Coordinates of C-alpha atoms and ligand atoms in Angstrom, one line a residue:
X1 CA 38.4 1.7 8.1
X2 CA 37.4 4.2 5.3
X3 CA 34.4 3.7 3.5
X4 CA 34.0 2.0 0.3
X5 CA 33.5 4.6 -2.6
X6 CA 33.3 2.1 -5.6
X7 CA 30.7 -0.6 -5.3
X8 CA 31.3 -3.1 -7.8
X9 CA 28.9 -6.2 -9.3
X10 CA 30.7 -9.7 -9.3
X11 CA 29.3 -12.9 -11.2
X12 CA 31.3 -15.1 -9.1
X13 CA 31.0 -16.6 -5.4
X14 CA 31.6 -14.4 -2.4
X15 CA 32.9 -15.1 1.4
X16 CA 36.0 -14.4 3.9
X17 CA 39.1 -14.9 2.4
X18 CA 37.7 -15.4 -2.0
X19 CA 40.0 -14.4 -4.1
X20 CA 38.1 -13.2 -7.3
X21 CA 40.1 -13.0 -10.5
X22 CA 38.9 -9.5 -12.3
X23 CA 37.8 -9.5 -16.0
X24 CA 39.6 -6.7 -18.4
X25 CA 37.0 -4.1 -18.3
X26 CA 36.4 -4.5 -14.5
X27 CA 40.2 -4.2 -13.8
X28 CA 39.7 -1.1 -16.1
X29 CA 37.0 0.4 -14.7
X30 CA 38.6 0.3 -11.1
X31 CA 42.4 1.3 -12.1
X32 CA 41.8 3.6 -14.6
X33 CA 38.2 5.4 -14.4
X34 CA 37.5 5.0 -10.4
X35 CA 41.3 5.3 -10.0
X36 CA 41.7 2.6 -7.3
X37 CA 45.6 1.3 -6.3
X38 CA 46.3 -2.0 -5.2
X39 CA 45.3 -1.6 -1.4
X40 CA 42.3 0.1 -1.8
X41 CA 39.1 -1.0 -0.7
X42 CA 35.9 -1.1 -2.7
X43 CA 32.5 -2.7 -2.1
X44 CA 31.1 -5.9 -3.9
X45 CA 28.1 -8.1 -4.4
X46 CA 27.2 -10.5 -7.2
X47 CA 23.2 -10.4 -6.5
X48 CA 22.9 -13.4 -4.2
X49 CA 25.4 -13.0 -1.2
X50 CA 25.0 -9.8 -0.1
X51 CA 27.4 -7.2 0.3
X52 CA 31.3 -7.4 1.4
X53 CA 34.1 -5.8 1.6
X54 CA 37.3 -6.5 -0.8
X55 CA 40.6 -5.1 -1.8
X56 CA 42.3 -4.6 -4.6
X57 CA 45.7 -7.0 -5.1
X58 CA 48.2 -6.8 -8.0
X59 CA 47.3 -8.5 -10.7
X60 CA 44.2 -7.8 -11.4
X61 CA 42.8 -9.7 -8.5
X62 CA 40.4 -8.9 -5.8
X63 CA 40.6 -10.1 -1.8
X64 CA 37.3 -10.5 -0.2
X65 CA 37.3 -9.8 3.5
X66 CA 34.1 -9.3 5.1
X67 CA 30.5 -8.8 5.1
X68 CA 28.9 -5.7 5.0
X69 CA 25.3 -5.7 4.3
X70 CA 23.1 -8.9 4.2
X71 CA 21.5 -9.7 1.0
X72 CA 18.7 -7.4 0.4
X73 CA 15.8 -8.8 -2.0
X74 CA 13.0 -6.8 -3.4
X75 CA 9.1 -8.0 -3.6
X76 CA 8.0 -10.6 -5.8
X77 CA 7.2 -8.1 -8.7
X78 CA 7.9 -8.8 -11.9
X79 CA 7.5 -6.2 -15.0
X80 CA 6.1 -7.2 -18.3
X81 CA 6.9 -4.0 -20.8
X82 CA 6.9 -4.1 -24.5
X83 CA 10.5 -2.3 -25.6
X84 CA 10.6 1.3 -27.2
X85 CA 13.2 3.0 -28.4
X86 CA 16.4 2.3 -27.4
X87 CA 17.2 5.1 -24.9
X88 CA 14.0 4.6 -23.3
X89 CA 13.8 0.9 -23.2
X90 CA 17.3 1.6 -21.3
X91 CA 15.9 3.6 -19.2
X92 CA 12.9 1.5 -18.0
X93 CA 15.2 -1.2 -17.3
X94 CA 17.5 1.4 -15.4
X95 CA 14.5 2.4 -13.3
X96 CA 12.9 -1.3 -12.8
X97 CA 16.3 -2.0 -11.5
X98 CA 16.2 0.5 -8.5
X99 CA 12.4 0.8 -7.7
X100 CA 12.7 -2.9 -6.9
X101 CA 11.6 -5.2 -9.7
X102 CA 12.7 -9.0 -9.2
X103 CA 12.1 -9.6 -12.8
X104 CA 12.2 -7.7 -16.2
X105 CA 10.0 -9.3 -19.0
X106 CA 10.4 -8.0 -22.1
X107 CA 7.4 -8.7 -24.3
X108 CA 5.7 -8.5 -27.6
X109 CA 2.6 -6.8 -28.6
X110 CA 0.5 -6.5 -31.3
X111 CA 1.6 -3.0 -31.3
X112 CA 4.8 -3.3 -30.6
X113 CA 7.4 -1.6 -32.8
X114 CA 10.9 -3.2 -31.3
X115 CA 10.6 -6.7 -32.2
X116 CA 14.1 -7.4 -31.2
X117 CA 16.4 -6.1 -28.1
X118 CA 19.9 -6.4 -27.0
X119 CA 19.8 -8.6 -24.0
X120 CA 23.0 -8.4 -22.4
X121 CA 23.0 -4.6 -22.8
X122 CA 19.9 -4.7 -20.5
X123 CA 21.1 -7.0 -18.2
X124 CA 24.4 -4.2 -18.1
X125 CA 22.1 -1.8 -17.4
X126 CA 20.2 -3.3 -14.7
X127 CA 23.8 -4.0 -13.4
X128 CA 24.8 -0.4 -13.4
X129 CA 21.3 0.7 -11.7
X130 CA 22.0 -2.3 -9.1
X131 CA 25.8 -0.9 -8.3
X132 CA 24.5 3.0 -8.7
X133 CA 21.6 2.4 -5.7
X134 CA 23.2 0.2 -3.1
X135 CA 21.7 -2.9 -4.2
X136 CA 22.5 -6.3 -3.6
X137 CA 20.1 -8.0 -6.0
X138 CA 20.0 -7.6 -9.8
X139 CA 16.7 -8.6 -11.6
X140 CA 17.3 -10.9 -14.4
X141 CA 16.4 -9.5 -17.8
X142 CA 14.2 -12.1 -19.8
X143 CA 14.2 -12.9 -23.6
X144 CA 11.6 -10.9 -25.0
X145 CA 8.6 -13.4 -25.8
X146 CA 4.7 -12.5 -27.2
X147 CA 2.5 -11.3 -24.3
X148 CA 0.1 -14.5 -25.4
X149 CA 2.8 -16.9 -24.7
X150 CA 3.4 -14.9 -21.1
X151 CA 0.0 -15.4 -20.2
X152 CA -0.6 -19.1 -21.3
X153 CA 2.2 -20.0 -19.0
X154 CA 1.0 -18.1 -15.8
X155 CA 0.9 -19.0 -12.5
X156 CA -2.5 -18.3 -11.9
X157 CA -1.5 -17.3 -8.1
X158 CA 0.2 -14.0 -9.3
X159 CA -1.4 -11.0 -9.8
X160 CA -1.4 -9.0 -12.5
X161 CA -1.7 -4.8 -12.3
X162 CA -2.5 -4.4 -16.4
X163 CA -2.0 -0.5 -17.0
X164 CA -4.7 0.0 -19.4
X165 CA -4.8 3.1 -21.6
X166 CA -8.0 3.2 -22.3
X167 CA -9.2 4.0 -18.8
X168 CA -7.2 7.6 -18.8
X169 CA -10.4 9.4 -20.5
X170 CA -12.6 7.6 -17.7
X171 CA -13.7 9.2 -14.7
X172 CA -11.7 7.5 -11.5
X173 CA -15.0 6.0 -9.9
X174 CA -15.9 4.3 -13.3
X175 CA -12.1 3.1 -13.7
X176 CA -11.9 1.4 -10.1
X177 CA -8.0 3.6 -9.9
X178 CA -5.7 1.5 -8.1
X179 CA -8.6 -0.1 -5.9
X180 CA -8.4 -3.0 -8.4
X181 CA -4.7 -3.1 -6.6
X182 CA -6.5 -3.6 -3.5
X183 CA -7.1 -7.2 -4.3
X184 CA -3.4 -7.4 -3.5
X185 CA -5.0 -6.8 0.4
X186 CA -7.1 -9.6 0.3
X187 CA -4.2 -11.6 -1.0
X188 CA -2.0 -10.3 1.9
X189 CA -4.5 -11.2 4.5
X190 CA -4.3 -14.6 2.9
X191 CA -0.9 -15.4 4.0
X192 CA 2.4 -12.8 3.8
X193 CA 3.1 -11.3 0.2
X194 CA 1.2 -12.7 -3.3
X195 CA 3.1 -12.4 -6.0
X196 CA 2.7 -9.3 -8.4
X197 CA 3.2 -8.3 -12.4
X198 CA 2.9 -5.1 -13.9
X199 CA 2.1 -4.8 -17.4
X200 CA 3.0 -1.9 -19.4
X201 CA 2.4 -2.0 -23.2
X202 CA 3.8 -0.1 -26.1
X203 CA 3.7 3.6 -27.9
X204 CA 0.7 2.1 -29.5
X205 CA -1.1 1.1 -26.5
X206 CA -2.9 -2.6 -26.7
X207 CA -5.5 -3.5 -29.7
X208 CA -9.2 -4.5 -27.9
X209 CA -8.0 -8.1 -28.6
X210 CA -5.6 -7.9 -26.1
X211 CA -7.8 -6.6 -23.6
X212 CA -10.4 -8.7 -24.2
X213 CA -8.3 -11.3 -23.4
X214 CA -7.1 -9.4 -20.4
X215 CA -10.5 -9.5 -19.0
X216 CA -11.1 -12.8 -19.1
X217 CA -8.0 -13.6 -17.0
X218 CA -9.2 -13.6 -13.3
X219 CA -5.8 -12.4 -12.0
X220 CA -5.3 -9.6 -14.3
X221 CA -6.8 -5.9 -12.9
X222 CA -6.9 -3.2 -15.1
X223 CA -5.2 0.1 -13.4
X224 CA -5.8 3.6 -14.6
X225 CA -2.8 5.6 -14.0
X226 CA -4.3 9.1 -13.5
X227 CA -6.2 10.9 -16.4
X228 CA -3.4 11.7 -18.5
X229 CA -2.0 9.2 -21.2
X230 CA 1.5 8.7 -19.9
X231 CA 4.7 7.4 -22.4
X232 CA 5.5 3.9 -21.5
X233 CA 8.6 5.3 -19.7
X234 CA 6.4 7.5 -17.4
X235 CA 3.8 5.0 -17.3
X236 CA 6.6 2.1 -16.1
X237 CA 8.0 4.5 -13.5
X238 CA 4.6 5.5 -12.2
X239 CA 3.3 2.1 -12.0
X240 CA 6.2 0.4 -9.8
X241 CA 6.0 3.6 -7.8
X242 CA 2.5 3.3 -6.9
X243 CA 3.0 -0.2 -6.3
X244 CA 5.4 0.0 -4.4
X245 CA 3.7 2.1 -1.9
X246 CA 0.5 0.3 -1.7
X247 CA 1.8 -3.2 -1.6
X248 CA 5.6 -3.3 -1.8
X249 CA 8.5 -2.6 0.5
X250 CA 8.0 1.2 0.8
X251 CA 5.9 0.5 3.5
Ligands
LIG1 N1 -0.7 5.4 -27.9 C1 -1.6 5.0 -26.8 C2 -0.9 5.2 -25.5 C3 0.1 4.2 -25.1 S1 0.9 4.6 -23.7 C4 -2.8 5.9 -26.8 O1 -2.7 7.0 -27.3 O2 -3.9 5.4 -26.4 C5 2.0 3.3 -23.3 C6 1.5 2.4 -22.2 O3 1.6 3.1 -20.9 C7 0.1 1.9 -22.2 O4 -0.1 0.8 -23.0 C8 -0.2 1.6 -20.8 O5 0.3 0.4 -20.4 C9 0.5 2.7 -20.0 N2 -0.3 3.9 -19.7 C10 -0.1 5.2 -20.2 N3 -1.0 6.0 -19.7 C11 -1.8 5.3 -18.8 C12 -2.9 5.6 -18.0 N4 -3.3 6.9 -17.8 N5 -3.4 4.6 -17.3 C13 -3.0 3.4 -17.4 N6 -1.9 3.0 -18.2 C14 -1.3 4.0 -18.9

């Protein structure tokens, strides 16, 4: 059988046999810009069930026939990032979606300069990244909320990498790098993955308030990343990169 060359996200059940009716732009998008024909094959996955197989029928209907990957879920990361412009608040949901974040948290700052964001475009984008990479799971894009309402609510098990400005201009030894990350080891030893945030703030970085109030949290670590000061764009991509590799799935 020929390989599937269109990979397509579903919001609807999937097993031998479903027949899943397509909405307008998806039936678009497959007859008209990927130029399928009823016959042809194309991959799906709606984030839960993994990956399977399906046709295309008349009618703007699709025939699910088998499995083809098993469902495929990243670490227990989420990312807490206060929105920028729009391009590059697209972007770092774009590139939460394929380093493997489970959940995208939009937040507020003090500093922060987008007070508002379009959810369901996110969530589209974090689709698109999710169908773009092979994925099977998509992380859920939040409602954007204040950072201080984030943090009341925590579950204090989860550990928090808090990307802190303010240590760029430090020498690494002073700044602790990433071996604040290493209390993700300890955690590890303690029994299989702990759950992880990354906190990224805004153009404006975070007021001493905020990181006061970091450091009295006993699950938050502040991380320098390098001795640069990186946009929040780099600074997102870096973060989940290095995190990744010390205490994700890249290893
Ligand atoms: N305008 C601020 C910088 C904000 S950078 C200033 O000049 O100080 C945006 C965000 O990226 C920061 O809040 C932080 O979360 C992250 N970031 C950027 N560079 C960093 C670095 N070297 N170490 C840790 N975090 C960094």
């Amino acid at each position: 059988m020929a390989e599937a060359r269109v990979r397509l996200y579903l919001d609807h059940p999937l097993g031998a046999g479903q027949t899943v009716p397509l909405s307008r732009d998806q039936a678009h998008y497959l007859g008209t810009v990927m130029r399928l024909r009823p016959g042809d094959a194309l991959a799906v996955f709606n984030g839960c069930d993994g990956e399977w197989r399906a046709m295309l029928c008349r009618g703007a209907t699709l025939h699910v026939t088998a499995q083809t990957a098993p469902q495929r879920n990243p670490p227990d990361l989420w990312l807490l990032f206060a929105p920028i412009k729009k391009a590059r608040t697209d972007f770092i949901v774009e590139k939460a979606a394929e380093l493997g974040a489970a959940r995208i948290m939009p937040i507020l700052t003090e500093r922060s300069q987008s007070r508002r964001i379009a959810r369901d475009r996110l969530q589209a984008h974090a689709i698109e990244a999710a169908e773009q990479c092979g994925g099977t799971f998509v992380p859920p894009v939040d409602a954007l909320r204040p950072l201080g309402d984030v943090l009341a609510d925590w579950p204090p098990e989860r550990q928090l990498m808090f990307c802190d400005e303010a240590l760029a201009d430090r020498s690494s030894a002073l700044a602790g790098d990433l071996a604040a990350v290493g209390a993700g080891d300890v955690a590890r030893q303690r029994g299989g993955a702990c759950p992880w945030a990354i906190l990224i703030g805004p153009e404006g970085g975070f007021t001493d308030a905020e990181r006061a109030r970091l450091a009295a949290l006993a699950f938050a670590h502040p991380v320098r990343l390098g001795p640069r000061i990186l946009r929040a764009d780099t600074a997102t991509v870096a973060a989940l990169t290095l995190w990744q590799d010390r205490l994700g799935d890249w290893r």
